[in-house]
CSV table of C-alpha atoms in Angstrom, one decimal:
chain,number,residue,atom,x,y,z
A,17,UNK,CA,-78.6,79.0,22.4
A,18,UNK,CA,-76.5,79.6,25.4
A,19,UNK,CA,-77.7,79.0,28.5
A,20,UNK,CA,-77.2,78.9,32.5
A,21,UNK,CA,-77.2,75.1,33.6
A,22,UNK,CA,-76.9,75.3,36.9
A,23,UNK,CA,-75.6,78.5,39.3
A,24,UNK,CA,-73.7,77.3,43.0
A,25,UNK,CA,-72.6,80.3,45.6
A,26,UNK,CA,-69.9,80.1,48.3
A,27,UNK,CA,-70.1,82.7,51.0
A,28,UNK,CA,-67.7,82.7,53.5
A,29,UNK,CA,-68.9,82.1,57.2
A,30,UNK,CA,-66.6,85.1,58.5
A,31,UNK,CA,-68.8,88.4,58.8
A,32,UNK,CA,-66.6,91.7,59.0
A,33,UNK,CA,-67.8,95.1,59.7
A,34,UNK,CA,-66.9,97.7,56.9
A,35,UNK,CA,-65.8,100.0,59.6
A,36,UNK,CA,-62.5,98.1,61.2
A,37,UNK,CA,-62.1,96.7,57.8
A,38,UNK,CA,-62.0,100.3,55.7
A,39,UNK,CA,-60.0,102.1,59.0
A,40,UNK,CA,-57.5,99.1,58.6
A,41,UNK,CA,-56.8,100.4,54.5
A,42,UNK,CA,-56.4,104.1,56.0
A,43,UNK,CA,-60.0,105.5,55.4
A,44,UNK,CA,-61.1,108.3,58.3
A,45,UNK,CA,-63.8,108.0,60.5
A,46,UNK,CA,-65.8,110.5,58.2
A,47,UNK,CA,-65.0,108.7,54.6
A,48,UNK,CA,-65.9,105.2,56.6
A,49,UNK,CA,-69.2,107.2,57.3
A,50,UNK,CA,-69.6,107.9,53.8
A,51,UNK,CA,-69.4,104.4,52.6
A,52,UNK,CA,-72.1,103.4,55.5
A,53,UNK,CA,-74.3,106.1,54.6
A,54,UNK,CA,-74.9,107.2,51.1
A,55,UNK,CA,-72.9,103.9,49.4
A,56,UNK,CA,-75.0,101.9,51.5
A,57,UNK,CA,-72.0,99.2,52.9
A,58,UNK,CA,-72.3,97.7,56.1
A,59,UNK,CA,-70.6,93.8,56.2
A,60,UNK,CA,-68.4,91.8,54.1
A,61,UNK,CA,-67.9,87.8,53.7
A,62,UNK,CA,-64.4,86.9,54.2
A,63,UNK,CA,-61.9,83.8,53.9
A,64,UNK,CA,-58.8,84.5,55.4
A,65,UNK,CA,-57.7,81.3,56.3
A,66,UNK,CA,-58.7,79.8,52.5
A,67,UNK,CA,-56.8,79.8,49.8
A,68,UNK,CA,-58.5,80.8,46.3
A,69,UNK,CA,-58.1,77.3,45.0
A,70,UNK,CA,-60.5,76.2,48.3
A,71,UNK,CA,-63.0,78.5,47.7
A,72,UNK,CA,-63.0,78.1,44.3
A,73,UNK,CA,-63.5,74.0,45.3
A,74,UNK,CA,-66.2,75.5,47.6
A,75,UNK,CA,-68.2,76.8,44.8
A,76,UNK,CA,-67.6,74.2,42.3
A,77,UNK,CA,-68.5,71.3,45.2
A,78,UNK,CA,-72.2,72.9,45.6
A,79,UNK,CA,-73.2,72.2,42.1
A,80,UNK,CA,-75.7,69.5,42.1
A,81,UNK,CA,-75.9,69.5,38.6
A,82,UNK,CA,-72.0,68.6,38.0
A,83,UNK,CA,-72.3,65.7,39.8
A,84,UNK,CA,-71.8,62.7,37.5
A,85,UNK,CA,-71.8,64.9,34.5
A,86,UNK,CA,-68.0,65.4,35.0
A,87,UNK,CA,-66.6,64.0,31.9
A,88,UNK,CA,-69.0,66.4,29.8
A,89,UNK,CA,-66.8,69.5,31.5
A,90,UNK,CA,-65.3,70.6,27.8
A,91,UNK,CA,-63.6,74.2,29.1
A,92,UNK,CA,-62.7,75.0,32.9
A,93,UNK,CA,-62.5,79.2,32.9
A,94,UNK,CA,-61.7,81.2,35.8
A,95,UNK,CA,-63.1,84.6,35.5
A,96,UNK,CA,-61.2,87.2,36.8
A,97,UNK,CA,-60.7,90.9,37.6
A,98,UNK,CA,-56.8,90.5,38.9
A,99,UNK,CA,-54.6,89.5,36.5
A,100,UNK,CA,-51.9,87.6,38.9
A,101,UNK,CA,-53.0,86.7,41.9
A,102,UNK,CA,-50.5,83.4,42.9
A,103,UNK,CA,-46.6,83.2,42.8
A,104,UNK,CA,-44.8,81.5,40.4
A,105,UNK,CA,-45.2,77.9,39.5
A,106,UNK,CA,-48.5,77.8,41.1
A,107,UNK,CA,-51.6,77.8,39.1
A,108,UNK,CA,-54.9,77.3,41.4
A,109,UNK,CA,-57.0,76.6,38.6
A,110,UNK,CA,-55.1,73.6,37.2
A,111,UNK,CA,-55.1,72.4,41.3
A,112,UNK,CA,-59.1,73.0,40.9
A,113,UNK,CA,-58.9,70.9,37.9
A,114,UNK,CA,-57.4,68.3,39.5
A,115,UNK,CA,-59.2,68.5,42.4
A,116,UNK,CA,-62.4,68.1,40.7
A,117,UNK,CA,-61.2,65.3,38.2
A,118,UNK,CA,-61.7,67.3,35.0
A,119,UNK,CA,-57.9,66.7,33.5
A,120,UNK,CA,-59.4,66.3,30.2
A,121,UNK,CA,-61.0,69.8,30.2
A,122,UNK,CA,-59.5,72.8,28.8
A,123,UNK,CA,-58.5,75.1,31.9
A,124,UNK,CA,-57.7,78.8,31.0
A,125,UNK,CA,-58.8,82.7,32.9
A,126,UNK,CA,-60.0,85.5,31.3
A,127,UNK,CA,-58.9,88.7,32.7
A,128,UNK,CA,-59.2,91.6,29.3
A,129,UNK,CA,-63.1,92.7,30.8
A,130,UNK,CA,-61.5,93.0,34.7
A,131,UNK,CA,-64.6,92.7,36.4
A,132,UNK,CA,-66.5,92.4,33.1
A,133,UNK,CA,-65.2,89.2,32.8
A,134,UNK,CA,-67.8,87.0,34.2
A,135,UNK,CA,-70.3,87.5,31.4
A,136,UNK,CA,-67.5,87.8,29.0
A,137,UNK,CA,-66.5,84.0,29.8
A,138,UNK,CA,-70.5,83.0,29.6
A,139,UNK,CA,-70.5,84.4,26.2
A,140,UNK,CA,-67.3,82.7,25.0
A,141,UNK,CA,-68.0,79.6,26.6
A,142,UNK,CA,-71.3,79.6,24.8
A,143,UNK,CA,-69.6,80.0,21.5
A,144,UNK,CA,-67.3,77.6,22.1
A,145,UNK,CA,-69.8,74.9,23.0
A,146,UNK,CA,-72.1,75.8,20.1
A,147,UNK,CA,-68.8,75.4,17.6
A,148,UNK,CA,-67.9,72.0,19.3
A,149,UNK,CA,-71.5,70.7,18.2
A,150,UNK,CA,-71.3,68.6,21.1
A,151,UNK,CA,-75.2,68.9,22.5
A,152,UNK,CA,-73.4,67.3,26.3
A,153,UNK,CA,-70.8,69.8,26.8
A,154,UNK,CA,-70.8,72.0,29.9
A,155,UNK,CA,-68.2,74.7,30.5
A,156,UNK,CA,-67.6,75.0,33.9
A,157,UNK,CA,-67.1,78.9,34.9
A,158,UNK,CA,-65.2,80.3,38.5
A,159,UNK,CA,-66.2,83.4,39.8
A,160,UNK,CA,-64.9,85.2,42.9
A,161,UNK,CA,-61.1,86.6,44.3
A,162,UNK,CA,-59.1,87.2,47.6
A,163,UNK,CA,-59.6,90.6,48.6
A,164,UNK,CA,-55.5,90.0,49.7
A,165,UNK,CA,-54.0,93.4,49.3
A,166,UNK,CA,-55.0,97.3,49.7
A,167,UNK,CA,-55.5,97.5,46.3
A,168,UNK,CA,-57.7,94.9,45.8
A,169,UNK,CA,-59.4,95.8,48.8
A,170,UNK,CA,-61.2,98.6,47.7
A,171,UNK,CA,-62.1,100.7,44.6
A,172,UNK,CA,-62.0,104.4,45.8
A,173,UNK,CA,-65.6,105.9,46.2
A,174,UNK,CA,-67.3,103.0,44.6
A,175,UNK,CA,-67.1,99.7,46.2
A,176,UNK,CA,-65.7,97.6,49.2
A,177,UNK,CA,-64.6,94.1,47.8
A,178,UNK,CA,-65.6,90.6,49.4
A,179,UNK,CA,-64.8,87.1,49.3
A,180,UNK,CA,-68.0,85.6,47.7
A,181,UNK,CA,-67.5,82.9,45.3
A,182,UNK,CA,-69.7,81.8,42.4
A,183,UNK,CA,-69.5,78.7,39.8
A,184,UNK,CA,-71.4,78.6,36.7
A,185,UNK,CA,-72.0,75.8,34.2
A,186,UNK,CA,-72.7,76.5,30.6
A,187,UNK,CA,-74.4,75.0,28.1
A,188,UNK,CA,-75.1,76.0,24.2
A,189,UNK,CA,-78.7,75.0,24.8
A,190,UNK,CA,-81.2,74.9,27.2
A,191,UNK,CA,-84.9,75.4,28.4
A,192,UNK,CA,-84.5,77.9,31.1
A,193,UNK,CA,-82.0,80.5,31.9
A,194,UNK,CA,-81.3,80.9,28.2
A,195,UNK,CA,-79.0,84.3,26.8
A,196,UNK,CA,-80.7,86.8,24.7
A,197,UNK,CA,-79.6,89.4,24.7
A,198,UNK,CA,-75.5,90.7,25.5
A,199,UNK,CA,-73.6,93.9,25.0
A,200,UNK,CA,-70.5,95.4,26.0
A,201,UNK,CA,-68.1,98.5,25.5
A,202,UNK,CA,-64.7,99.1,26.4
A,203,UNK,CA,-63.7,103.5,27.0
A,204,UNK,CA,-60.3,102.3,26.5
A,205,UNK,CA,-59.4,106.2,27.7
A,206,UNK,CA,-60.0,104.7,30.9
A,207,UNK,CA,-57.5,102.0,30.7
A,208,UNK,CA,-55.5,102.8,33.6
A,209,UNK,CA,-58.8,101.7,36.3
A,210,UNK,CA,-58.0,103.3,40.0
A,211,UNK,CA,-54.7,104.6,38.7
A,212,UNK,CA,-57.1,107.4,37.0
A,213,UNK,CA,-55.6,111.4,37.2
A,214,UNK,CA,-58.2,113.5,39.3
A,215,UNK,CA,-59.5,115.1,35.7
A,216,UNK,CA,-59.9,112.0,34.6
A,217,UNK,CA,-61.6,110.2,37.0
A,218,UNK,CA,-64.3,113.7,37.4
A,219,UNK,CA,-64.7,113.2,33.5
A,220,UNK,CA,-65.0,108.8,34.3
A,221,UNK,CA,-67.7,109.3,37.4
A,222,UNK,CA,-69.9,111.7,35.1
A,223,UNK,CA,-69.9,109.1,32.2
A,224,UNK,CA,-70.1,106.1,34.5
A,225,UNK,CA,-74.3,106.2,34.8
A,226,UNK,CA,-74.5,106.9,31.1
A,227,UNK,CA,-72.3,104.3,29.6
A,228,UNK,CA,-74.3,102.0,32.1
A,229,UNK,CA,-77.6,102.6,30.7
A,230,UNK,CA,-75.9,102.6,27.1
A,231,UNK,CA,-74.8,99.4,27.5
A,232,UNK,CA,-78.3,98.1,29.4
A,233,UNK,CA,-80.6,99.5,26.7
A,234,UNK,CA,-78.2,97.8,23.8
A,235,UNK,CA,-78.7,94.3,25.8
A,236,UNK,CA,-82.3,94.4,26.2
A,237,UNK,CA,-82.6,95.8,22.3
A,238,UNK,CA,-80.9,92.9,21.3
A,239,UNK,CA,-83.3,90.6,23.1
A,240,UNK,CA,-85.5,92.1,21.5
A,241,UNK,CA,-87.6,93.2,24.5
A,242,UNK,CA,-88.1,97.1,26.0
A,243,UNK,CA,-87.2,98.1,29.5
A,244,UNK,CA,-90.6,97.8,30.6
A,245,UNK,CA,-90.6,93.9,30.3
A,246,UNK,CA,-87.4,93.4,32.1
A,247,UNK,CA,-88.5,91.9,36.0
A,248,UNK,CA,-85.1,92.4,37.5
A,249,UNK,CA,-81.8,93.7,37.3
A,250,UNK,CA,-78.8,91.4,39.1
A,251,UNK,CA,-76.3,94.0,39.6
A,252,UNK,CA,-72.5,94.3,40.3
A,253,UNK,CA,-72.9,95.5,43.8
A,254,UNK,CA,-71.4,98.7,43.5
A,255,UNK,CA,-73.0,101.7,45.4
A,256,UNK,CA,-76.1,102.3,45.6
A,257,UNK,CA,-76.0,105.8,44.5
A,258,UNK,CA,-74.7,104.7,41.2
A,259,UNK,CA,-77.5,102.6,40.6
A,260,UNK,CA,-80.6,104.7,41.8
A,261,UNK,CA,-78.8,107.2,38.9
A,262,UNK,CA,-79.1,104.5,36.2
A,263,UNK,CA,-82.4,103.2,37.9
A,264,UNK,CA,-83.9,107.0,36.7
A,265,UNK,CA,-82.3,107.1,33.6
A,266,UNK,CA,-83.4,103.9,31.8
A,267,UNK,CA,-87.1,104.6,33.9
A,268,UNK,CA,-86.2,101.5,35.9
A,269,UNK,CA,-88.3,101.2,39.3
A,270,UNK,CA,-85.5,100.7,41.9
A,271,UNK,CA,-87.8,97.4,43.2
A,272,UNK,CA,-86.8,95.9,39.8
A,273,UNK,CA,-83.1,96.1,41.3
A,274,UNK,CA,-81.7,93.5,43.1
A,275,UNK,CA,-79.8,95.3,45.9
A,276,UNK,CA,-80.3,93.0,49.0
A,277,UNK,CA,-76.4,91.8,49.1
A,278,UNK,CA,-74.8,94.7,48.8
A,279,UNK,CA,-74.7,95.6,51.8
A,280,UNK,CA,-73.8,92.7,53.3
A,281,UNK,CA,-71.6,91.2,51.1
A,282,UNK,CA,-69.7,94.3,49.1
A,283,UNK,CA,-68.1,93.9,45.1
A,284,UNK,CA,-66.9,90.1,44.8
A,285,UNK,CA,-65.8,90.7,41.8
A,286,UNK,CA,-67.2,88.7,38.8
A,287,UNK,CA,-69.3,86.8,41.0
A,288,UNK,CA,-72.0,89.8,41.9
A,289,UNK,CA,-74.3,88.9,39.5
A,290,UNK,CA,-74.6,84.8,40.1
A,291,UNK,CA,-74.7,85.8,44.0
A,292,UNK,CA,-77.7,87.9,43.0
A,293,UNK,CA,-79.0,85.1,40.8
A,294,UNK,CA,-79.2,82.9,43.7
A,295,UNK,CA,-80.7,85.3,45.9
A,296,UNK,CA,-83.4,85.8,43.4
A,297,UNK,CA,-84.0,82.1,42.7
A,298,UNK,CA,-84.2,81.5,46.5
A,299,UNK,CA,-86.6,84.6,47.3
A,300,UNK,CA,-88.9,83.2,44.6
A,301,UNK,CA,-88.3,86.4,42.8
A,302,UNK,CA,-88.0,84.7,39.3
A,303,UNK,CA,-90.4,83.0,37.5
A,304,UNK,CA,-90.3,80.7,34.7
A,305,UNK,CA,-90.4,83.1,31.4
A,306,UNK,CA,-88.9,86.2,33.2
A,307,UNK,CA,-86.2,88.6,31.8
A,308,UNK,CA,-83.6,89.6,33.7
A,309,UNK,CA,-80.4,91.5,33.4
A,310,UNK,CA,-77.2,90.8,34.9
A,311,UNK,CA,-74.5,93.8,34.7
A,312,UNK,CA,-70.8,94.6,35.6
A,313,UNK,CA,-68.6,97.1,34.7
A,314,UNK,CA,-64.6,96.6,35.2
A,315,UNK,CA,-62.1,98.8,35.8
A,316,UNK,CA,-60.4,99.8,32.7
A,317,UNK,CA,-63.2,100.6,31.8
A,318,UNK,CA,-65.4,97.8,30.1
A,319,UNK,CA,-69.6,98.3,30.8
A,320,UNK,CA,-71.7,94.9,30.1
A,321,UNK,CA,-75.0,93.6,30.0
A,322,UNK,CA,-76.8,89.8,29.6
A,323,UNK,CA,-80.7,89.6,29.0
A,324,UNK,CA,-81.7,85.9,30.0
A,325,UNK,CA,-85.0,84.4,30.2
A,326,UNK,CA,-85.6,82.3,32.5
């Protein structure tokens, strides 16, 4: 059964105020308010000076549970939401891999779930694994982008992005932190993310807490379990009005969401949820037997879910 091995978090040691940071992408004084105020941003963690192959070293370097076990590393998988992100040759997960000395590994990214993609790759990984029949294997999983254009800077009305990095190690079996339960669906009509026409993002924001709680309810169903024995929620850390609206309609006390780093770290992409794992594990907020959810939903527009018991 798949399972979380070990979970490492990068933050980077630059704090930036939303406000200088959204005026700076061409947001007025009263929209900057709005993102303070009701979607409940107030810092971000930024790298400026590192490139995506050092924090992605970052990440990988703060997993204990790596060290020594490197030649068990079967698959190397960068998570992403951006498709290209590097110019031509350069490949900053092969320079990971050879940072880390794990040239025998298989190194590929998966993009298709855009910010999705982190619990896509911890399903696939899983599979792979489990075919492999290898009970050692680990797959080695990167989470986390550069925030390094407009674009990427910030997902209109919804979320502020940050630097925060995550790295995840896989395993197709294991007494804690095990997968139970995982769904996900793509509204493909969506396809075109923050490039939406104003009718279609009006008819995207009203099915955005629905297809949410679709995709929640489906997870825990599959694990078998009902909402009322899930302990906590790791969210994506999109706004918090989003989430108080999904919170009602699964009948999910808002304490049961992890909600801390939004505002101090923003949207780091895939990495949200693992940040949020960390967070819970260090707050003593998980205990051994919980369920818990982690969530995302990337543009595009693919909602997820994972029930793990920890």
């Amino acid at each position: 059964m798949t399972a979380l091995a070990a979970v490492s978090v990068h933050l980077p040691e630059e704090v930036t105020s939303i406000t200088p940071y959204l005026a700076d992408v061409g947001l007025s004084p009263a929209q900057i308010k709005l993102y303070h105020r009701f979607y409940g941003f107030s810092r971000l963690r930024l790298a400026p000076s590192e490139s995506i192959t050092e924090l992605m070293l970052a990440a990988a370097k703060g997993l204990d549970a790596l060290r020594g076990r490197e030649n068990h590393v079967r698959y190397l998988v960068q998570a992403k939401t951006i498709q290209l992100a590097a110019p031509y040759p350069r490949n900053p997960l092969h320079e990971v891999r050879e940072a880390l000395g794990l040239d025998h590994a298989i190194a590929f990214s998966l993009t298709q779930h855009a910010c999705a993609s982190g619990l896509l790759a911890v399903d696939l990984c899983g599979k792979l694994l489990a075919a492999d029949g290898d009970p050692d294997a680990l797959a080695l999983i990167l989470l986390g982008e550069k925030a390094f254009t407009p674009s990427a800077q910030l997902i209109a009305d919804s979320a502020i992005m940050g630097e925060g990095m995550a790295a995840v190690l896989v395993t197709a079996s294991g007494e804690r932190d095990r997968l139970i339960g995982y769904a996900t669906r793509t509204h493909g009509e969506y396809h075109t993310g923050p490039f939406l026409s104003p009718e279609l993002m009006a008819t995207f924001d009203r099915l955005y807490a629905p297809a949410l709680a679709e995709v929640i309810l489906a997870a825990v169903g599959r694990a078998g379990l009902e909402m009322s024995d899930v302990d906590l929620v790791l969210p994506h850390n999109v706004n918090q009005m989003s989430w108080l609206r999904v919170a009602k309609s699964i009948g999910l006390p808002r304490d049961r969401i992890l909600l801390d780093n939004l505002p101090e770290l923003g949207h780091c992409f895939c990495a949200d949820s693992f940040i949020n794992y960390r967070t819970a594990i260090e707050g003593g907020r998980l205990h051994r037997g919980a369920h818990y959810v982690m969530t995302s939903v990337g543009l595009g527009a693919t909602f997820a879910a994972m029930v793990f018991r920890h």
